[in-house]
Every structure is written in structure tokens, then in C-alpha cells.
mmCIF file of C-alpha atoms and ligand atoms in Angstrom:
data_model
loop_
_atom_site.group_PDB
_atom_site.id
_atom_site.type_symbol
_atom_site.label_atom_id
_atom_site.label_comp_id
_atom_site.label_asym_id
_atom_site.label_seq_id
_atom_site.Cartn_x
_atom_site.Cartn_y
_atom_site.Cartn_z
ATOM 1 C CA MET D 221 0.000 0.000 0.000
ATOM 2 C CA ALA D 222 1.285 3.442 -0.885
ATOM 3 C CA ASP D 223 2.532 5.586 2.015
ATOM 4 C CA GLN D 224 1.357 8.881 0.653
ATOM 5 C CA ILE D 225 -1.388 9.718 -1.794
ATOM 6 C CA THR D 226 -1.427 13.032 -3.634
ATOM 7 C CA GLY D 227 -3.835 14.359 -6.189
ATOM 8 C CA GLY D 228 -5.893 17.273 -7.327
ATOM 9 C CA CYS D 229 -8.390 18.675 -9.770
ATOM 10 C CA LYS D 230 -8.155 19.234 -13.503
ATOM 11 C CA CYS D 231 -7.287 22.945 -13.361
ATOM 12 C CA GLY D 232 -4.713 22.612 -10.581
ATOM 13 C CA LYS D 233 -6.396 24.959 -8.070
ATOM 14 C CA VAL D 234 -7.122 22.233 -5.510
ATOM 15 C CA ARG D 235 -4.398 19.849 -4.356
ATOM 16 C CA TYR D 236 -4.607 17.259 -1.607
ATOM 17 C CA ALA D 237 -2.373 14.811 0.237
ATOM 18 C CA GLY D 238 -3.130 12.038 2.677
ATOM 19 C CA THR D 239 -2.396 8.497 3.737
ATOM 20 C CA PRO D 240 -4.458 5.400 2.901
ATOM 21 C CA LEU D 241 -6.607 3.839 5.574
ATOM 22 C CA ASP D 242 -6.603 0.115 6.088
ATOM 23 C CA ALA D 243 -9.968 -0.125 4.340
ATOM 24 C CA ALA D 244 -10.953 -1.521 0.964
ATOM 25 C CA PRO D 245 -11.016 0.864 -1.988
ATOM 26 C CA PHE D 246 -14.373 0.414 -3.685
ATOM 27 C CA ARG D 247 -16.507 1.103 -6.710
ATOM 28 C CA CYS D 248 -19.917 2.620 -5.942
ATOM 29 C CA HIS D 249 -22.833 2.148 -8.320
ATOM 30 C CA CYS D 250 -25.451 4.111 -6.365
ATOM 31 C CA ARG D 251 -27.775 6.602 -7.996
ATOM 32 C CA ASP D 252 -26.139 9.549 -6.203
ATOM 33 C CA CYS D 253 -22.786 8.639 -7.719
ATOM 34 C CA GLN D 254 -24.363 8.260 -11.160
ATOM 35 C CA GLN D 255 -25.980 11.689 -10.940
ATOM 36 C CA LEU D 256 -22.933 13.431 -9.491
ATOM 37 C CA THR D 257 -20.510 12.064 -12.051
ATOM 38 C CA GLY D 258 -22.741 11.692 -15.086
ATOM 39 C CA SER D 259 -21.338 8.195 -15.372
ATOM 40 C CA GLY D 260 -22.105 4.705 -14.165
ATOM 41 C CA HIS D 261 -20.197 4.638 -10.876
ATOM 42 C CA THR D 262 -17.489 6.213 -8.760
ATOM 43 C CA GLU D 263 -14.088 4.875 -7.758
ATOM 44 C CA MET D 264 -13.427 5.717 -4.115
ATOM 45 C CA MET D 265 -10.122 5.566 -2.262
ATOM 46 C CA PRO D 266 -10.364 5.881 1.547
ATOM 47 C CA LEU D 267 -7.755 8.101 3.208
ATOM 48 C CA ALA D 268 -7.315 8.913 6.881
ATOM 49 C CA ARG D 269 -9.091 12.109 7.915
ATOM 50 C CA GLU D 270 -6.281 12.722 10.392
ATOM 51 C CA GLY D 271 -3.460 14.411 8.540
ATOM 52 C CA PHE D 272 -5.443 14.898 5.352
ATOM 53 C CA ALA D 273 -4.361 18.196 3.777
ATOM 54 C CA ILE D 274 -6.107 20.177 1.066
ATOM 55 C CA SER D 275 -4.860 23.393 -0.531
ATOM 56 C CA GLU D 276 -8.185 25.131 -1.118
ATOM 57 C CA THR D 277 -11.687 24.919 0.236
ATOM 58 C CA CYS D 278 -13.798 22.795 -2.050
ATOM 59 C CA ARG D 279 -17.369 23.695 -2.885
ATOM 60 C CA ILE D 280 -19.464 21.243 -0.873
ATOM 61 C CA TYR D 281 -22.734 19.637 -1.866
ATOM 62 C CA GLU D 282 -24.582 17.999 1.031
ATOM 63 C CA MET D 283 -26.998 15.109 0.559
ATOM 64 C CA GLN D 284 -28.608 12.363 2.594
ATOM 65 C CA GLY D 285 -26.701 9.097 2.410
ATOM 66 C CA GLY D 286 -28.269 5.652 2.439
ATOM 67 C CA SER D 287 -27.911 5.615 6.236
ATOM 68 C CA GLY D 288 -30.004 8.778 6.501
ATOM 69 C CA GLN D 289 -26.999 10.780 7.665
ATOM 70 C CA SER D 290 -25.366 13.563 5.705
ATOM 71 C CA THR D 291 -22.856 12.843 2.988
ATOM 72 C CA TYR D 292 -20.762 15.585 1.435
ATOM 73 C CA SER D 293 -19.356 15.828 -2.074
ATOM 74 C CA GLY D 294 -16.455 18.254 -2.498
ATOM 75 C CA PHE D 295 -15.528 19.645 -5.893
ATOM 76 C CA CYS D 296 -13.259 22.323 -7.334
ATOM 77 C CA PRO D 297 -15.054 25.697 -7.464
ATOM 78 C CA ASP D 298 -13.341 26.516 -10.758
ATOM 79 C CA CYS D 299 -13.202 23.391 -12.910
ATOM 80 C CA GLY D 300 -15.901 21.386 -11.107
ATOM 81 C CA ALA D 301 -13.833 18.224 -10.785
ATOM 82 C CA GLN D 302 -15.133 16.016 -7.981
ATOM 83 C CA LEU D 303 -12.404 15.316 -5.472
ATOM 84 C CA ILE D 304 -13.672 14.148 -2.114
ATOM 85 C CA ARG D 305 -16.546 12.545 -0.273
ATOM 86 C CA ARG D 306 -17.128 12.618 3.442
ATOM 87 C CA SER D 307 -19.925 11.243 5.560
ATOM 88 C CA ALA D 308 -21.131 11.960 9.067
ATOM 89 C CA ARG D 309 -21.233 8.214 9.685
ATOM 90 C CA MET D 310 -17.574 7.537 8.765
ATOM 91 C CA GLY D 311 -15.898 10.525 10.366
ATOM 92 C CA ASP D 312 -12.426 9.008 10.452
ATOM 93 C CA ARG D 313 -12.016 9.019 6.689
ATOM 94 C CA VAL D 314 -12.092 11.068 3.529
ATOM 95 C CA TYR D 315 -12.778 9.318 0.258
ATOM 96 C CA VAL D 316 -10.980 10.677 -2.773
ATOM 97 C CA HIS D 317 -12.047 9.955 -6.333
ATOM 98 C CA ALA D 318 -9.437 7.661 -7.832
ATOM 99 C CA GLY D 319 -9.292 9.530 -11.140
ATOM 100 C CA SER D 320 -7.986 12.586 -9.268
ATOM 101 C CA LEU D 321 -4.878 10.812 -7.957
ATOM 102 C CA ASP D 322 -1.567 11.972 -9.388
ATOM 103 C CA ASP D 323 -0.890 8.299 -9.956
ATOM 104 C CA PRO D 324 -4.269 6.620 -10.482
ATOM 105 C CA ALA D 325 -2.501 3.255 -10.669
ATOM 106 C CA GLN D 326 -2.147 3.456 -6.874
ATOM 107 C CA TYR D 327 -5.846 2.629 -6.743
ATOM 108 C CA ALA D 328 -7.086 -0.953 -6.998
ATOM 109 C CA PRO D 329 -10.805 -1.417 -6.271
ATOM 110 C CA GLU D 330 -11.568 -4.489 -4.179
ATOM 111 C CA ARG D 331 -15.348 -4.534 -4.216
ATOM 112 C CA SER D 332 -18.511 -2.969 -5.573
ATOM 113 C CA ILE D 333 -21.180 -1.418 -3.394
ATOM 114 C CA TYR D 334 -24.794 -0.686 -4.343
ATOM 115 C CA SER D 335 -24.343 -3.009 -7.293
ATOM 116 C CA ASP D 336 -28.145 -3.508 -7.408
ATOM 117 C CA ALA D 337 -28.359 0.090 -8.611
ATOM 118 C CA ALA D 338 -25.914 -0.431 -11.489
ATOM 119 C CA GLN D 339 -27.253 0.461 -14.916
ATOM 120 C CA PRO D 340 -27.492 -2.326 -17.509
ATOM 121 C CA TRP D 341 -24.877 -0.590 -19.634
ATOM 122 C CA ASP D 342 -22.489 -0.533 -16.665
ATOM 123 C CA ALA D 343 -23.176 -3.990 -15.254
ATOM 124 C CA GLY D 344 -19.894 -5.252 -16.669
ATOM 125 C CA SER D 345 -18.016 -3.080 -14.187
ATOM 126 C CA ILE D 346 -19.503 -4.745 -11.083
ATOM 127 C CA ILE D 347 -16.828 -6.455 -9.047
ATOM 128 C CA LYS D 348 -18.297 -9.797 -8.094
ATOM 129 C CA ALA D 349 -17.953 -11.004 -4.534
ATOM 130 C CA ASP D 350 -15.942 -14.207 -4.147
HETATM 131 ZN ZN1 LIG B 281 -10.025 22.781 -10.559
HETATM 132 ZN ZN1 LIG B 282 -22.362 6.003 -4.505
#
């Protein structure tokens, strides 16, 4: 596992750095992720909230997660690239979108979540449980 993860948005305004948590990186097929990305799913890398550093304040969109608690999507105010997710329920972590990593090859998704919500045209991307 990589010691340090760095990344940022398309335009370069927002940069972040953090360390991976001992938690599985995952692919999320939920409807929120579809609507927020305009695609079939997100690729989420969990980093430790402690020590997570970000160069600029992201614009934050708040929504209700599946648990009924607030979930926050952070994106660059200039280029709109989605960078982070946080949730009230999992306060010890910040999820970063894998495509925003400086080295996206550091990300290796281990499972799918909300695969029941996957669209037929994206079903091929579901990571099957063993
Ligand atoms: Zn940007
Ligand atoms: Zn999702």
C-alpha cells in the first residue's frame, strides 16, 4: 500500500495529500454517484481524515446518504472536478475519487457497493464477490 497519496483537480487549483486507511477501496454504483458524475459509478479511495491536507476549500454539496446521515461531495469551485466525499457516519475518513490521484494506478478497487443500482450498460463493471 502506498505511504502517501497526492492528487488534485483538472485545473490545478485544488491539491490534496493524505495516507491510505486500512480499508478496501471500492466502486460505488449508487444513484447519487451516477448523478454526481454523469457516469455509471465512482471509484473511491479511503484516506485517513487525520493528517489529510487540502490546498483550497472545495465547494461542498450535502446530501442524505443511504444511512439517513449527511454525505458531502467536495468539488473544485473553478473546474468542477469532484475530489472528495465525506460522511457523518464515517468521520475518520475522507474518500478521494481515484481519477484525481496523481498516480491513479495506486488505486485498486476491491469490491462494488450498491451493485443492485448499477445500470445495464455498466453492469460489466460490477466487481463480483468471491
Ligand atoms: Zn479545478
Ligand atoms: Zn455512490
